[in-house]
Short mmCIF file of C-alpha atoms in Angstrom, two decimals:
data_model
loop_
_atom_site.label_atom_id
_atom_site.label_comp_id
_atom_site.label_asym_id
_atom_site.label_seq_id
_atom_site.Cartn_x
_atom_site.Cartn_y
_atom_site.Cartn_z
CA UNK A 1 -25.91 287.14 23.18
CA UNK A 2 -28.01 284.30 21.77
CA UNK A 3 -25.67 283.80 18.86
CA UNK A 4 -26.64 283.95 15.24
CA UNK A 5 -30.39 283.60 14.88
CA UNK A 6 -32.00 282.23 11.71
CA UNK A 7 -35.66 281.79 10.80
CA UNK A 8 -37.43 279.77 9.88
CA UNK A 9 -35.76 276.54 11.00
CA UNK A 10 -37.63 274.59 8.42
CA UNK A 11 -39.38 275.61 5.26
CA UNK A 12 -41.29 273.52 2.84
CA UNK A 13 -42.60 275.19 -0.29
CA UNK A 14 -43.78 274.36 -3.73
CA UNK A 15 -41.71 274.88 -6.82
CA UNK A 16 -42.11 278.36 -8.14
CA UNK A 17 -42.87 279.97 -4.87
CA UNK A 18 -40.68 282.74 -3.32
CA UNK A 19 -38.71 281.89 -0.28
CA UNK A 20 -37.18 284.25 2.15
CA UNK A 21 -34.67 283.18 4.74
CA UNK A 22 -33.79 285.49 7.60
CA UNK A 23 -30.72 286.03 9.69
CA UNK A 24 -29.79 288.11 12.73
CA UNK A 25 -26.04 288.21 13.27
CA UNK A 26 -24.23 288.54 16.61
CA UNK A 27 -24.40 292.13 17.71
CA UNK A 28 -21.18 293.99 16.93
CA UNK A 29 -20.10 291.59 14.23
CA UNK A 30 -19.23 293.38 11.00
CA UNK A 31 -19.11 290.43 8.57
CA UNK A 32 -22.08 288.22 7.61
CA UNK A 33 -21.99 285.13 5.44
CA UNK A 34 -24.56 282.98 3.76
CA UNK A 35 -23.63 279.36 3.10
CA UNK A 36 -25.46 276.46 1.51
CA UNK A 37 -24.94 272.90 2.68
CA UNK A 38 -25.68 269.92 0.51
CA UNK A 39 -24.51 266.31 0.59
CA UNK A 40 -22.92 266.63 -2.78
CA UNK A 41 -21.11 270.01 -2.48
CA UNK A 42 -20.63 270.38 1.19
CA UNK A 43 -20.59 273.97 2.49
CA UNK A 44 -20.60 276.63 -0.30
CA UNK A 45 -20.20 280.28 0.35
CA UNK A 46 -23.02 282.12 -1.45
CA UNK A 47 -22.42 285.72 -0.51
CA UNK A 48 -20.82 287.82 2.31
CA UNK A 49 -21.31 291.33 3.56
CA UNK A 50 -18.97 293.70 5.37
CA UNK A 51 -20.68 296.52 7.27
CA UNK A 52 -23.90 295.73 5.46
CA UNK A 53 -22.28 296.02 2.02
CA UNK A 54 -22.15 293.01 -0.23
CA UNK A 55 -18.49 292.17 -0.98
CA UNK A 56 -18.60 288.92 -3.02
CA UNK A 57 -21.69 287.35 -4.40
CA UNK A 58 -19.89 285.10 -6.91
CA UNK A 59 -21.18 282.09 -5.07
CA UNK A 60 -24.82 282.92 -5.74
CA UNK A 61 -25.85 280.16 -8.07
CA UNK A 62 -28.29 282.06 -10.25
CA UNK A 63 -30.23 285.32 -10.62
CA UNK A 64 -33.02 283.59 -8.75
CA UNK A 65 -30.96 284.12 -5.57
CA UNK A 66 -30.66 287.54 -3.99
CA UNK A 67 -29.49 288.73 -0.63
CA UNK A 68 -29.83 291.98 1.26
CA UNK A 69 -28.54 293.46 4.48
CA UNK A 70 -30.56 296.58 5.21
CA UNK A 71 -28.91 297.11 8.62
CA UNK A 72 -26.31 295.66 10.92
CA UNK A 73 -28.73 293.35 12.63
CA UNK A 74 -30.70 291.79 9.77
CA UNK A 75 -30.12 290.00 6.51
CA UNK A 76 -32.29 288.09 4.06
CA UNK A 77 -31.64 285.49 1.44
CA UNK A 78 -34.37 285.22 -1.21
CA UNK A 79 -35.02 282.65 -3.78
CA UNK A 80 -37.59 283.52 -6.44
CA UNK A 81 -38.77 281.33 -8.02
CA UNK A 82 -37.66 278.36 -5.99
CA UNK A 83 -36.81 274.98 -7.64
CA UNK A 84 -36.42 271.48 -6.15
CA UNK A 85 -32.64 271.63 -6.66
CA UNK A 86 -32.54 274.53 -4.18
CA UNK A 87 -33.36 272.11 -1.40
CA UNK A 88 -30.52 272.31 1.17
CA UNK A 89 -29.65 273.73 4.55
CA UNK A 90 -28.87 277.36 4.45
CA UNK A 91 -26.54 278.70 7.12
CA UNK A 92 -25.94 282.21 8.12
CA UNK A 93 -22.69 283.13 9.98
CA UNK A 94 -21.15 286.25 11.32
CA UNK A 95 -17.71 287.24 12.46
CA UNK A 96 -15.73 290.17 13.75
CA UNK A 97 -12.97 291.35 11.38
CA UNK A 98 -13.01 288.08 9.49
CA UNK A 99 -12.05 286.18 12.64
CA UNK A 100 -13.79 283.05 13.88
CA UNK A 101 -17.16 282.63 12.19
CA UNK A 102 -20.14 281.83 14.35
CA UNK A 103 -22.94 279.94 12.65
CA UNK A 104 -26.67 279.97 13.05
CA UNK A 105 -28.62 276.78 13.33
CA UNK A 106 -29.58 276.77 9.70
CA UNK A 107 -32.70 276.73 7.70
CA UNK A 108 -33.59 273.42 6.14
CA UNK A 109 -35.37 274.21 2.82
CA UNK A 110 -37.36 271.66 0.93
CA UNK A 111 -38.78 272.61 -2.39
CA UNK A 112 -41.31 270.12 -3.70
CA UNK B 1 -7.66 280.26 -5.52
CA UNK B 2 -7.65 278.45 -2.22
CA UNK B 3 -9.04 275.00 -1.97
CA UNK B 4 -9.63 272.54 0.87
CA UNK B 5 -9.82 268.84 0.25
CA UNK B 6 -11.25 266.30 2.72
CA UNK B 7 -10.73 263.01 0.84
CA UNK B 8 -13.07 260.93 3.05
CA UNK B 9 -16.77 261.44 3.04
CA UNK B 10 -17.37 258.95 5.70
CA UNK B 11 -15.07 257.52 8.40
CA UNK B 12 -16.12 254.79 10.71
CA UNK B 13 -14.04 253.78 13.71
CA UNK B 14 -14.60 251.76 16.81
CA UNK B 15 -14.73 253.31 20.21
CA UNK B 16 -11.30 253.62 21.72
CA UNK B 17 -9.57 253.45 18.35
CA UNK B 18 -7.47 256.27 17.00
CA UNK B 19 -9.00 258.73 14.64
CA UNK B 20 -7.48 260.83 11.90
CA UNK B 21 -9.56 263.04 9.66
CA UNK B 22 -7.58 264.20 6.65
CA UNK B 23 -7.49 267.72 5.31
CA UNK B 24 -5.22 268.98 2.54
CA UNK B 25 -5.21 272.52 1.24
CA UNK B 26 -3.88 274.39 -1.72
CA UNK B 27 -2.61 277.83 -1.17
CA UNK B 28 0.78 279.18 -1.78
CA UNK B 29 0.81 281.91 0.89
CA UNK B 30 0.31 281.86 4.65
CA UNK B 31 -3.02 280.23 5.53
CA UNK B 32 -5.04 280.07 8.76
CA UNK B 33 -6.56 276.60 9.20
CA UNK B 34 -9.67 275.65 11.21
CA UNK B 35 -11.67 272.60 12.09
CA UNK B 36 -15.41 273.02 12.62
CA UNK B 37 -17.69 270.33 13.93
CA UNK B 38 -21.49 269.84 13.45
CA UNK B 39 -23.15 267.46 15.93
CA UNK B 40 -26.49 266.03 15.03
CA UNK B 41 -29.11 268.76 14.71
CA UNK B 42 -26.73 271.35 16.03
CA UNK B 43 -25.04 274.36 14.42
CA UNK B 44 -21.56 274.31 13.05
CA UNK B 45 -19.09 275.31 15.79
CA UNK B 46 -15.39 275.97 15.87
CA UNK B 47 -13.44 272.98 17.22
CA UNK B 48 -9.90 274.31 16.96
CA UNK B 49 -7.67 276.62 14.94
CA UNK B 50 -4.05 275.98 14.17
CA UNK B 51 -2.74 279.25 15.65
CA UNK B 52 -4.11 278.25 19.05
CA UNK B 53 -2.11 275.06 19.13
CA UNK B 54 -4.49 273.64 21.72
CA UNK B 55 -6.33 270.34 22.26
CA UNK B 56 -10.03 270.51 22.38
CA UNK B 57 -12.06 267.40 23.43
CA UNK B 58 -8.94 265.46 22.91
CA UNK B 59 -8.51 266.49 19.35
CA UNK B 60 -5.30 268.04 17.99
CA UNK B 61 -4.30 269.25 14.48
CA UNK B 62 -0.91 270.25 13.32
CA UNK B 63 -0.30 272.40 10.26
CA UNK B 64 2.23 270.80 8.04
CA UNK B 65 3.20 273.37 5.42
CA UNK B 66 5.44 270.91 3.57
CA UNK B 67 2.59 268.52 2.98
CA UNK B 68 -0.04 271.30 2.95
CA UNK B 69 -2.09 269.25 5.44
CA UNK B 70 -3.96 269.92 8.64
CA UNK B 71 -5.20 266.55 9.73
CA UNK B 72 -7.37 266.19 12.82
CA UNK B 73 -6.37 263.46 15.29
CA UNK B 74 -7.65 261.88 18.41
CA UNK B 75 -5.91 258.96 20.09
CA UNK B 76 -9.06 257.31 21.39
CA UNK B 77 -12.42 257.91 19.80
CA UNK B 78 -15.55 258.32 21.80
CA UNK B 79 -19.14 257.82 20.73
CA UNK B 80 -19.96 261.45 21.37
CA UNK B 81 -17.33 262.35 18.70
CA UNK B 82 -19.71 261.18 15.97
CA UNK B 83 -20.43 264.27 13.94
CA UNK B 84 -19.69 266.07 10.68
CA UNK B 85 -16.29 267.61 10.57
CA UNK B 86 -15.29 270.47 8.24
CA UNK B 87 -11.80 271.69 7.63
CA UNK B 88 -11.56 275.38 6.62
CA UNK B 89 -8.92 277.77 5.39
CA UNK B 90 -8.60 281.53 5.41
CA UNK B 91 -5.94 283.74 3.87
CA UNK B 92 -4.33 285.27 6.86
CA UNK B 93 -3.57 288.63 5.37
CA UNK B 94 -6.51 289.19 3.12
CA UNK B 95 -10.20 290.20 3.21
CA UNK B 96 -11.39 286.75 2.41
CA UNK B 97 -13.88 284.51 4.17
CA UNK B 98 -13.47 280.88 5.19
CA UNK B 99 -13.28 278.32 2.46
CA UNK B 100 -14.54 274.89 3.59
CA UNK B 101 -13.92 271.36 2.56
CA UNK B 102 -16.83 269.09 1.75
CA UNK B 103 -16.72 267.59 5.21
CA UNK B 104 -16.18 264.14 6.72
CA UNK B 105 -18.81 262.33 8.61
CA UNK B 106 -17.22 260.50 11.57
CA UNK B 107 -19.07 257.55 12.94
CA UNK B 108 -17.85 256.02 16.18
CA UNK B 109 -19.11 252.54 16.68
CA UNK B 110 -19.61 251.15 20.25
#
C-alpha cells in the first residue's frame, strides 16, 4: 500500500476562490481524519469520519469549510470562499479502529 | 477535555548532548500516549507509543501518571534527529481521535 495519498501537494489560490483538497486513505482503514497545521496552533483536528460517516466536525473553523467522504477510498475537504488566513498545511490521516494514525504528505495551501 | 502541552516551541542542542522533549497532558482517565515525528518535507510518522515500551532510533519515553508527563528522551542527539516532534494523546477506552500538542522543533547543531 502506498500509504495515505493527498493531492495536490501544493495549492496557491486567490482569495475568494474555492479550494478542494483530496485524500485517499489506506485501504481497509475505517477512520479518516483531516488536520490543519500552522505555526501558531500546531496540529488541529478539523473533522473525522468513521466508515464514511462524519463523527465530529467541531474543529471545522467556519461554514466556509466542508468535508465529505462519499466512499471508503476517497475524501475531500473544501474551502469556499478561501481567505488568506486559511493558508496552512492540511493533513489527512487514516487508522484502523482508532489505532495508530498514518498521515499523508499534506497539502500546502497558500491563499493570496 | 483532553489536552497536550509541549512547553518548548524550539529546542536546540549540540550533537552528542542529551535531549529531552517535554510533554504534559491533562486527562483524568487512562490515556494512551504517542510521539510523532516530522522530518523536513516528510509526512508525520509514529515514533513510539507508551504501550510498546520500546526504544526507537535511540529515543525512549516513559509515562509518568503522577506528573501526567510523557517526556521524550535520547542520551546522545544526532544531526538526523532534527525534526518537528509532536506528542499526542488518545483516550484508551473511547471513540476519540488523537489530540496533539503544538509540537517542538528540535535542532541538533553539529
